Coordinates of C-alpha atoms and ligand atoms in Angstrom, one line a residue:
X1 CA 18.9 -40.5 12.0
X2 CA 17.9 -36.7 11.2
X3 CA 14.9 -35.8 13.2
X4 CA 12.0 -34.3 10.8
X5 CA 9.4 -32.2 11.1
X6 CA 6.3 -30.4 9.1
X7 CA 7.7 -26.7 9.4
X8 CA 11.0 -25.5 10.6
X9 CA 11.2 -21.3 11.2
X10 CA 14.2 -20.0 11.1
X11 CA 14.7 -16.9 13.2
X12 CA 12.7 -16.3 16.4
X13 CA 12.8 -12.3 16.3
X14 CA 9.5 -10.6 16.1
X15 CA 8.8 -12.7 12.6
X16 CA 9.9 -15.5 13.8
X17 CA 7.6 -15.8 17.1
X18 CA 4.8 -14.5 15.0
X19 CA 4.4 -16.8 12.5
X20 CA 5.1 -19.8 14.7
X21 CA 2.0 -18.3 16.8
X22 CA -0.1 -18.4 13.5
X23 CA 0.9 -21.3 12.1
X24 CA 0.9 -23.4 14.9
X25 CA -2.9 -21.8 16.0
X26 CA -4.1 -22.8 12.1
X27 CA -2.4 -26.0 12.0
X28 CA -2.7 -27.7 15.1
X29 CA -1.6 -30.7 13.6
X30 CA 1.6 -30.1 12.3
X31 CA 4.8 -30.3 14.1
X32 CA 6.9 -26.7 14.3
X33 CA 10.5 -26.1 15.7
X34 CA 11.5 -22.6 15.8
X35 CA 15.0 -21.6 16.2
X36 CA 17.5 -19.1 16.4
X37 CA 21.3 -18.7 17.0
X38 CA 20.7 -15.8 20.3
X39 CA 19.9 -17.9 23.8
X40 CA 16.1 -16.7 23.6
X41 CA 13.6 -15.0 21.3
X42 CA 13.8 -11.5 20.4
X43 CA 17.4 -10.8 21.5
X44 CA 18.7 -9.5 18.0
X45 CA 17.4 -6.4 15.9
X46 CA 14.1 -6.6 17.5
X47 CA 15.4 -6.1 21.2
X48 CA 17.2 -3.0 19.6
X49 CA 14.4 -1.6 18.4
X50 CA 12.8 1.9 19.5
X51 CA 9.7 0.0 19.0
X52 CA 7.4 2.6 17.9
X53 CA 4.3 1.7 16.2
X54 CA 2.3 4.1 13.5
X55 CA 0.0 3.6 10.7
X56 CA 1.3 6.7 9.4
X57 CA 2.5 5.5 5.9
X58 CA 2.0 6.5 2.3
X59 CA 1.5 3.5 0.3
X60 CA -1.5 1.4 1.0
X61 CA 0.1 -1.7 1.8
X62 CA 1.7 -0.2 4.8
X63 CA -1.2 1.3 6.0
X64 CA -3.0 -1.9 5.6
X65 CA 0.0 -3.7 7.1
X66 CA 0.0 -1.5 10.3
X67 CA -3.5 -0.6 10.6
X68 CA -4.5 -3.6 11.5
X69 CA -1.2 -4.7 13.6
X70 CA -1.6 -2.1 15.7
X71 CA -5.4 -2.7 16.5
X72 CA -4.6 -6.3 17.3
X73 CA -1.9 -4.7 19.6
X74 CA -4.3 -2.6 21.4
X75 CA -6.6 -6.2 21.4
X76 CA -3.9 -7.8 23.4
X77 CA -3.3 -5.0 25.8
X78 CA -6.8 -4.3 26.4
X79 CA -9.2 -7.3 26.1
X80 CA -6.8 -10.5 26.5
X81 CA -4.9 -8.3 29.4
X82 CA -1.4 -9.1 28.3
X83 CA 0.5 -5.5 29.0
X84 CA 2.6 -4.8 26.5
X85 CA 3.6 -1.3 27.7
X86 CA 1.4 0.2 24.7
X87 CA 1.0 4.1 25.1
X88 CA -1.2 5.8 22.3
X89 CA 1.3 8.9 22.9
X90 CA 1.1 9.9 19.0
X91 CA 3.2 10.3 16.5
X92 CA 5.2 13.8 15.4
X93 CA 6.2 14.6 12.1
X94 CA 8.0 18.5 12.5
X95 CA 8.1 19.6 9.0
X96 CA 9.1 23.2 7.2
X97 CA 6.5 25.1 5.1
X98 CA 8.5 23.9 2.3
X99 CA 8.5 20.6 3.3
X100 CA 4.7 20.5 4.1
X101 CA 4.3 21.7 0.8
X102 CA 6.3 19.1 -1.3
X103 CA 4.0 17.1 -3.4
X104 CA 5.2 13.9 -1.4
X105 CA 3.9 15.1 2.1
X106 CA 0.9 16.4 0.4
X107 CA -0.1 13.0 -1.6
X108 CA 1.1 11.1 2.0
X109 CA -1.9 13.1 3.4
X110 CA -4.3 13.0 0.5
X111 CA -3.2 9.2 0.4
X112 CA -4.1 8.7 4.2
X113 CA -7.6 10.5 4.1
X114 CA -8.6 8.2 1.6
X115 CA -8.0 5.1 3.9
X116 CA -9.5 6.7 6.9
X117 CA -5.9 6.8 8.9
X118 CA -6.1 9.2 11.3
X119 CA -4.0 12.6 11.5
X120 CA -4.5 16.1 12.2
X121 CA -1.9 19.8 11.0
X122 CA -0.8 21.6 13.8
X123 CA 0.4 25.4 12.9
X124 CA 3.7 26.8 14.8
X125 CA 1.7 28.5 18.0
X126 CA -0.2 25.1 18.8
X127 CA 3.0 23.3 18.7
X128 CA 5.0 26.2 20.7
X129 CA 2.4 25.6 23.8
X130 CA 2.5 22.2 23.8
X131 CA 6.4 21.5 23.4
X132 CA 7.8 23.3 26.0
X133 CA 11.5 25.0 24.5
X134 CA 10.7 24.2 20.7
X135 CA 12.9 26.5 19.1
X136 CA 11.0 26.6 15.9
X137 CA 13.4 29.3 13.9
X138 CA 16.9 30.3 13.5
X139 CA 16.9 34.0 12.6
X140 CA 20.6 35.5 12.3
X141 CA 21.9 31.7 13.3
X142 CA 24.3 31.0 11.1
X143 CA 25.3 28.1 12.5
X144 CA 21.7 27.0 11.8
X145 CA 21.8 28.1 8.3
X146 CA 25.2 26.3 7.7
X147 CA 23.4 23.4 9.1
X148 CA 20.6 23.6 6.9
X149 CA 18.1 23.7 9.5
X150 CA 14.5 23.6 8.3
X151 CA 12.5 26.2 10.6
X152 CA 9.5 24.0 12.3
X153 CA 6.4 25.4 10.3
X154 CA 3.3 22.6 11.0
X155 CA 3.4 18.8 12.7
X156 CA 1.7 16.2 11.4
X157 CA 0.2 14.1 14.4
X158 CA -1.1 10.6 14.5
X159 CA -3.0 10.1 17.5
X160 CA -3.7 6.3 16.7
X161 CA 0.1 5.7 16.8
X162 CA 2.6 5.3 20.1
X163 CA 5.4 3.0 21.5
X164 CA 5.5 -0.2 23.2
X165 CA 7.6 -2.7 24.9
X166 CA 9.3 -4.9 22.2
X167 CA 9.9 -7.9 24.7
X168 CA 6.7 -7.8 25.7
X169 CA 5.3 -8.2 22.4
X170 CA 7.9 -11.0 22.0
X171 CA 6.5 -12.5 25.3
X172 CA 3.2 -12.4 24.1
X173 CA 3.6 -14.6 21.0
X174 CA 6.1 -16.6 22.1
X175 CA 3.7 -17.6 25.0
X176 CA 1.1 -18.1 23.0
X177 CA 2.8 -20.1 20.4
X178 CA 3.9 -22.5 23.6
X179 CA 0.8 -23.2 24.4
X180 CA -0.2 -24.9 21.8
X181 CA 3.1 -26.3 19.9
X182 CA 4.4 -29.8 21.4
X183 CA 8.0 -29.3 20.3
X184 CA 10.3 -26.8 22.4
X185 CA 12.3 -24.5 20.3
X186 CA 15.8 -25.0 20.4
X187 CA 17.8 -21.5 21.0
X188 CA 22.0 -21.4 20.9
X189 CA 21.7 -23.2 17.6
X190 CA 23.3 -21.3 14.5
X191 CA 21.8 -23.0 10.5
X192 CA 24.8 -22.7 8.8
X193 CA 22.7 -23.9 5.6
X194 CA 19.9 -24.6 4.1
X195 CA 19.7 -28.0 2.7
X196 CA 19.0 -28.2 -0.8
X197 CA 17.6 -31.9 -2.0
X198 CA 16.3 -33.1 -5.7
X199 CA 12.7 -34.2 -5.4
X200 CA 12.8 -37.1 -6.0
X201 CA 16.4 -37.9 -5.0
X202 CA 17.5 -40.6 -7.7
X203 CA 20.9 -41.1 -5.6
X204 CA 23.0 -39.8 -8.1
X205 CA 26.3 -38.6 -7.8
X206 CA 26.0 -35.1 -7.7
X207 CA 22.2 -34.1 -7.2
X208 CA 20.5 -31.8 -6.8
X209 CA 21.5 -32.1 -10.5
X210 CA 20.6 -28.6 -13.1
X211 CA 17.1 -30.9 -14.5
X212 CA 15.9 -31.9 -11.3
X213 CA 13.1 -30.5 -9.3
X214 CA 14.7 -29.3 -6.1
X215 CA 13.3 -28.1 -2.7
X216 CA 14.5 -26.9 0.4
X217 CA 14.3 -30.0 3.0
X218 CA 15.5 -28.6 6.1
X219 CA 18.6 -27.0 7.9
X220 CA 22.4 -27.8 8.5
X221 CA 23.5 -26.2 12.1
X222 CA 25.5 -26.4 14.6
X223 CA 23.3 -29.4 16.2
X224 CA 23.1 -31.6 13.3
X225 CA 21.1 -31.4 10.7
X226 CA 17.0 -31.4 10.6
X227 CA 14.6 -31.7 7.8
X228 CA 11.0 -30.4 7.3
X229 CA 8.5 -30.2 4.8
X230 CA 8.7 -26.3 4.8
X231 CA 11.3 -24.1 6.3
X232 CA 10.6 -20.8 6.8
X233 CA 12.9 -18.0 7.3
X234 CA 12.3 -14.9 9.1
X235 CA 16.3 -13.9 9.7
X236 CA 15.8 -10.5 8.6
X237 CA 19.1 -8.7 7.7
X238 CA 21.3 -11.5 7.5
X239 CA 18.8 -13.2 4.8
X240 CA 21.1 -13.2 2.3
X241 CA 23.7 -15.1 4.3
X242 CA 21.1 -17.9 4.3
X243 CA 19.6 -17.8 0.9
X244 CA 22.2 -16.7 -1.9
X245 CA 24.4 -20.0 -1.1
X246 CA 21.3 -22.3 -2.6
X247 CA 20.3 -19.3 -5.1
X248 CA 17.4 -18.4 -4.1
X249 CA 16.7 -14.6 -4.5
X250 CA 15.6 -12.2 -2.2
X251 CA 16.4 -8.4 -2.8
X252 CA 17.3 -7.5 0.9
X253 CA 19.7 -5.5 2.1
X254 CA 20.7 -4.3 6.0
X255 CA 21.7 -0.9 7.4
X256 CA 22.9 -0.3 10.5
X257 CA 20.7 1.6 12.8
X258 CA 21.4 3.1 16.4
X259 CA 19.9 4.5 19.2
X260 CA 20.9 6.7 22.3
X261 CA 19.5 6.6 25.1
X262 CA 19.2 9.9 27.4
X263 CA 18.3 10.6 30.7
X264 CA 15.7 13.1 31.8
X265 CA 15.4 12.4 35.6
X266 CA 17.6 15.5 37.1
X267 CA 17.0 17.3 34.2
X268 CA 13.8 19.8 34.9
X269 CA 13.4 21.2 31.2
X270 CA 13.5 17.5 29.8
X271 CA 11.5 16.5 32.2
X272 CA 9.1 19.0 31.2
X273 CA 9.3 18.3 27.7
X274 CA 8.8 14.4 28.3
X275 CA 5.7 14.6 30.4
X276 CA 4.1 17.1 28.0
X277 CA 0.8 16.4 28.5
X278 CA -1.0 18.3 25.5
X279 CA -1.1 15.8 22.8
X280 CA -2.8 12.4 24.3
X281 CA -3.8 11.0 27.7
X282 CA -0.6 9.1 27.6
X283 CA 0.7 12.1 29.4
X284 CA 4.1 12.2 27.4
X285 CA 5.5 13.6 24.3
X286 CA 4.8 11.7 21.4
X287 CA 7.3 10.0 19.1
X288 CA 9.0 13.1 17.6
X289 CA 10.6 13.4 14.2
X290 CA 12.9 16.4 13.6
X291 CA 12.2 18.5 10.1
X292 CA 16.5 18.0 9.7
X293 CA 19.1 15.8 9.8
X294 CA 16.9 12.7 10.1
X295 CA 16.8 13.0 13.9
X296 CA 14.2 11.5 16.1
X297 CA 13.4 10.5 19.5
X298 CA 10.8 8.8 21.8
X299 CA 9.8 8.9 25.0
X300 CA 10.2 6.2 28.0
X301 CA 8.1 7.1 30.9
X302 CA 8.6 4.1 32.5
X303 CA 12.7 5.2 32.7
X304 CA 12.2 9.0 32.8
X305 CA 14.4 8.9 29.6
X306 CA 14.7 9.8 26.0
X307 CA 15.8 6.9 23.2
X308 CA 17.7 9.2 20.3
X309 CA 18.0 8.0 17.0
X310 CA 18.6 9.1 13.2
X311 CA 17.4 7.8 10.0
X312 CA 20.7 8.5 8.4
X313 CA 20.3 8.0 4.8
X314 CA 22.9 8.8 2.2
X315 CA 26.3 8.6 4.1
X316 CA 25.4 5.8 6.2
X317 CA 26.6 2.3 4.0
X318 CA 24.4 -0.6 3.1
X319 CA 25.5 -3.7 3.7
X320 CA 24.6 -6.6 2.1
X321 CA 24.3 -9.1 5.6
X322 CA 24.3 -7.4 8.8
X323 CA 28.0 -7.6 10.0
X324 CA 29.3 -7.6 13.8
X325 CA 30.2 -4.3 13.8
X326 CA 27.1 -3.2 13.0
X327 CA 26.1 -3.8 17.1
X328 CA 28.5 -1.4 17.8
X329 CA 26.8 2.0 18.6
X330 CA 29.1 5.1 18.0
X331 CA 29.4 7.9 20.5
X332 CA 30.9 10.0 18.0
X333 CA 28.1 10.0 15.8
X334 CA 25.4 11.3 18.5
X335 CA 28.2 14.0 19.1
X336 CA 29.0 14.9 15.9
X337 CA 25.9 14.3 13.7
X338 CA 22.7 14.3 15.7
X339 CA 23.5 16.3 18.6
X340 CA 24.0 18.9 17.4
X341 CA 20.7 19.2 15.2
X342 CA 18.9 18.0 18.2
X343 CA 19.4 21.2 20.5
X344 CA 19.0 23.6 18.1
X345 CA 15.6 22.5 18.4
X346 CA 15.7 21.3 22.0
X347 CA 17.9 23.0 23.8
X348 CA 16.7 21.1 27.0
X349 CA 18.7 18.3 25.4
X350 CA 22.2 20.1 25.5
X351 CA 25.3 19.3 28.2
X352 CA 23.2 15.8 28.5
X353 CA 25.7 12.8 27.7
X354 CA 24.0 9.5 26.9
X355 CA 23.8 6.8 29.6
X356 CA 23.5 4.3 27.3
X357 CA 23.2 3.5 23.3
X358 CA 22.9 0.1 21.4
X359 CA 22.6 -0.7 17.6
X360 CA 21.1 -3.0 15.0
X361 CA 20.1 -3.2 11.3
X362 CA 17.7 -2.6 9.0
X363 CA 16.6 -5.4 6.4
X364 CA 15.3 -3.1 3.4
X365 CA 13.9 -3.8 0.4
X366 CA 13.4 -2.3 -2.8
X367 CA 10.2 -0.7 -2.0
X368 CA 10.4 -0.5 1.7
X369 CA 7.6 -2.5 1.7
X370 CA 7.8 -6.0 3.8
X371 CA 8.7 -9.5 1.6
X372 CA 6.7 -12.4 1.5
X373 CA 6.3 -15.2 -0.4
X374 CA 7.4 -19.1 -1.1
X375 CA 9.8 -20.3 -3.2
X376 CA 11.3 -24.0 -3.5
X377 CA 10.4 -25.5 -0.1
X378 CA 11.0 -21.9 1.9
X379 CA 8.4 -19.1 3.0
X380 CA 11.0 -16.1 3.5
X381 CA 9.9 -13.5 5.6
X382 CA 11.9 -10.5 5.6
X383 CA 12.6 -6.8 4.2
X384 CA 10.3 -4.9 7.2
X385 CA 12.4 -1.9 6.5
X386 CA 13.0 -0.5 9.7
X387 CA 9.4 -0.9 10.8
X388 CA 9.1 -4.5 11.3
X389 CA 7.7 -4.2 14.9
X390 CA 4.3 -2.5 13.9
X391 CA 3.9 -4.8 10.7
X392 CA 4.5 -8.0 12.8
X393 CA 0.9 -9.5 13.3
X394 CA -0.1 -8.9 9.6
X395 CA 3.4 -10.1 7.9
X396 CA 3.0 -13.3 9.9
X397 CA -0.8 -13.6 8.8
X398 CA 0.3 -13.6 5.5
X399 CA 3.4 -16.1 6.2
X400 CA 0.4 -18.6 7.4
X401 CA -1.7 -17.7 4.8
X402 CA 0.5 -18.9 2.1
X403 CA 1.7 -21.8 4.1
X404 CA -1.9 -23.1 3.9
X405 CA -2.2 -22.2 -0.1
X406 CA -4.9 -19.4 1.0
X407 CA -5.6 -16.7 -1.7
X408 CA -5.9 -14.1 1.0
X409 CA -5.2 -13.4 4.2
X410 CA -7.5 -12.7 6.9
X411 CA -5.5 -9.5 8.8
X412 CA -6.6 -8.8 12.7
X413 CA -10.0 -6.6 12.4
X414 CA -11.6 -8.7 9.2
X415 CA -9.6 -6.5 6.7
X416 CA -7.7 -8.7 3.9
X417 CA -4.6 -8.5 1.7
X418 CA -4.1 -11.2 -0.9
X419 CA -1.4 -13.5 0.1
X420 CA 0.5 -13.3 -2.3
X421 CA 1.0 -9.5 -3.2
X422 CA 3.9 -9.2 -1.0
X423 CA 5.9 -11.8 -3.2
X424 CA 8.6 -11.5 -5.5
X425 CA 6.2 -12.4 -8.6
X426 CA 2.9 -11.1 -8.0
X427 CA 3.8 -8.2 -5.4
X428 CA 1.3 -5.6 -6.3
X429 CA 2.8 -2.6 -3.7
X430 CA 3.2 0.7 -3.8
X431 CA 7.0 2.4 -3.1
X432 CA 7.2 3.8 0.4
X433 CA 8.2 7.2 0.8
X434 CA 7.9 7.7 4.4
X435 CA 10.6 5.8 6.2
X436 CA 12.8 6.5 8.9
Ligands
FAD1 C1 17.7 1.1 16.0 C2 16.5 0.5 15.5 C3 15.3 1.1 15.6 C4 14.1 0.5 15.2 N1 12.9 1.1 15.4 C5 11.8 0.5 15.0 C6 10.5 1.1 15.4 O1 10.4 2.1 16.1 N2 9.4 0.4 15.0 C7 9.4 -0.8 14.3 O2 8.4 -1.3 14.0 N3 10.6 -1.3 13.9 C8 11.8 -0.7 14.3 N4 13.0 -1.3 14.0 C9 13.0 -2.4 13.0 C10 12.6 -3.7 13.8 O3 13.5 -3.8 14.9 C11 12.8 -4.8 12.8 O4 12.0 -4.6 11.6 C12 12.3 -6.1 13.4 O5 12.8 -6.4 14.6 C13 12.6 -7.2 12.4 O6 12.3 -8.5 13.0 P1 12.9 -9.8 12.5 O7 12.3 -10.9 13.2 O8 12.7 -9.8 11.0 O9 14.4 -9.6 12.7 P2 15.4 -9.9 14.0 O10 14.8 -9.4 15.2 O11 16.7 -9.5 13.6 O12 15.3 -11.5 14.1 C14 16.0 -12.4 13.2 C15 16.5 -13.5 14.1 O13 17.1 -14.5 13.2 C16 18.2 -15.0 14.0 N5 19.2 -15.5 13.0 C17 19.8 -14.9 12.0 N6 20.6 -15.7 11.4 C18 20.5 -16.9 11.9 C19 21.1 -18.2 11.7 N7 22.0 -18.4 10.7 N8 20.8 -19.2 12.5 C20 19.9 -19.1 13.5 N9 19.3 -17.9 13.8 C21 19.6 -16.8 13.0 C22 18.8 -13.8 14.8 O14 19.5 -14.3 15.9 C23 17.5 -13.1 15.1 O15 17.0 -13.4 16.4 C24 14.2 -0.7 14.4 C25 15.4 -1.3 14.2 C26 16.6 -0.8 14.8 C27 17.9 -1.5 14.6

């Protein structure tokens, strides 16, 4: 005999442990088992996250989407006392005169005025005192030039925006969901496939047969099979693997991501430059984004260190699951691509070798905007584009929300989206332009 239950969620990263939180809290009744194929929750892209959070987004949706994680971020930190290693250091955006001036930074800006989301210009000589060894020009470089190095003409700075512990955050809803769910979630255990069932089954040879009504019934894994009224899936970039076999679409697709991880202890000048303490009382740089190359890094004050990463675009292959070699981080790309854009600008940075460096995937979608909605028997939760972490409490909201059939959902702070507009046939979303 199978074993059954109301709601199966597939997937137990950030998404996963989200939703089960929210749908166990609004359905107290219903019995959920969340799984995932690592030994514990969080252990796949979201452990490998840099796990920066910013409300600092273009479209609406986004800003919506973040806003309001990031407040009930700051809830849990500061009024239910669960440390999550949340520092408000800010958010960094270097950018040229050029680039400040490109209609898409200016309607980003115009764009986040009219929603109230908080950010202020800094000129050149602010940004000099308060980075120490910002080279901000290249005069006479030509390496530089052959580089294409944009000079550093204003920042952009998000002062409601910062980093945080990804486990942690993990912890907390994981925690939380235990409390109140009767069923243990069962981790080691790999869905091999959804199970696709007519409704009703007629017992015919061959069913679900092309004039049936079909519905997803549960899972097919490497304990047995299980069936549940709704499954929901929240296996970011390897959605595809899971959904294409019973054609159901989903318009994802993964890119590898890394990061490198560099010491600053023993290193005076990037010391310095990590304990800058001009920009927020965190007392350390905030999350920096280079004007070139796609290089950015955040600060760990906790580990005295630096986590380096890129948001290599073009050049850098998509992939339509997430593959095994896409864990593998590559030394040769922090030496060949992003160190050297990095100490043109920071020269503090140079002769330091990374101690460390991991890698993971993105799961983007067409708009860089996340993907929710129902179809046949499965809520699919996915496509966070690189920014799942900070979109976590609203996206799972929304996964609830549509589990209970409500037209909107009731985000963290009394804002609402309608539950439906992140779907594949009512989405109502703007295109993202500023991703990393
Ligand atoms: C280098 C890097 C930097 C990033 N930086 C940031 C950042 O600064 N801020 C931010 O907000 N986001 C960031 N992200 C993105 C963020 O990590 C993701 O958006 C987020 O973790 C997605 O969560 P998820 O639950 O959808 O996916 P995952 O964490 O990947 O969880 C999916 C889970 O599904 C499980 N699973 C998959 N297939 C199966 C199966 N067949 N059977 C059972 N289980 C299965 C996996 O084991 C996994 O645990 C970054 C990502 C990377 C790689």
């Amino acid at each position: 005999m199978t074993e059954k239950f109301d709601i199966i969620i597939v997937g137990a990263g950030i998404m996963g442990v989200a939703s089960a939180y929210y749908l166990q809290k609004n359905n107290p009744d219903k019995t959920i088992l969340l799984v995932d194929s690592q030994p514990d929750a969080g252990q796949a892209n979201t452990a490998m996250s840099a796990a920066a959070v910013r409300n600092m987004f273009a479209s609406t949706t986004n800003q919506l989407l973040t806003d309001t994680t990031i407040d009930f971020f700051r809830h849990i930190q500061e009024n239910l006392r669960f440390n999550l290693a949340l520092h408000f250091c800010g958010y960094l955006w270097l950018l040229s005169d050029y680039q400040f001036k490109d209609p898409s930074v200016q309607n980003w800006m115009q764009r986040m005025e009219t929603n109230d989301i908080s950010y202020r210009v800094i000129e050149r000589p602010e940004l000099q005192k308060s980075l120490p060894g910002l080279v901000a020009e290249f005069p006479d470089d030509e390496e530089a030039s052959l580089m294409n190095l944009n000079p550093v003409d204003y920042a952009l700075f998000g002062s409601e925006c910062g980093v945080l512990d990804p486990s942690l955050l993990v912890q907390f809803y994981k925690e939380e969901f235990l409390k109140l769910s009767k069923i243990k979630p069962r981790f080691n255990l790999t869905v091999n496939k959804l199970l696709l069932e007519a409704t009703p089954s007629l017992g015919l040879p061959g069913e679900p047969l092309a004039w049936q009504d079909k519905q997803v019934t549960g899972i097919q894994s490497s304990e047995g099979t299980f069936h549940a009224d709704r499954v929901v899936l929240a296996v970011g970039p390897w959605t595809n693997a899971l959904l294409d076999p019973v054609g159901i679409p989903s318009y994802v697709k993964a890119k590898k991501r890394q990061l490198f991880i560099v010491a600053a202890s023993d290193h005076p000048q990037l010391e310095e430059l990590l304990f800058t303490p001009k920009f927020s009382d965190a007392g350390f740089i905030p999350f920096t984004i280079l004007p070139s190359g796609g290089v950015y890094f955040r600060g760990v004050p906790e580990e005295k260190s630096f986590w380096v990463g890129c948001g290599d675009k073009v050049g850098r292959a998509y992939k339509y699951n997430m593959e095994s070699d896409d864990y593998n981080a590559e030394r040769a790309y922090y030496e060949q691509s992003m160190y050297p854009v990095l100490i043109k600008y920071f020269p503090a940075f140079a002769n330091i070798r990374p101690t460390n460096m991991w890698a993971g995937a993105y799961a983007y979608s067409v708009d860089a905007i996340p993907l929710v909605y129902e179809h046949s028997g499965v809520i699919v939760v996915t496509g966070a584009s690189g920014s799942g972490i900070m979109k976590a409490d609203a996206i799972a909201r929304i996964a609830d929300a549509l589990y209970r059939d409500e037209k909107d959902a009731q985000l963290f702070g009394g804002r609402t989206i309608p539950s439906r507009s992140l779907g594949l046939t009512h989405r109502k979303v703007e295109i993202e332009s500023v991703i990393i």
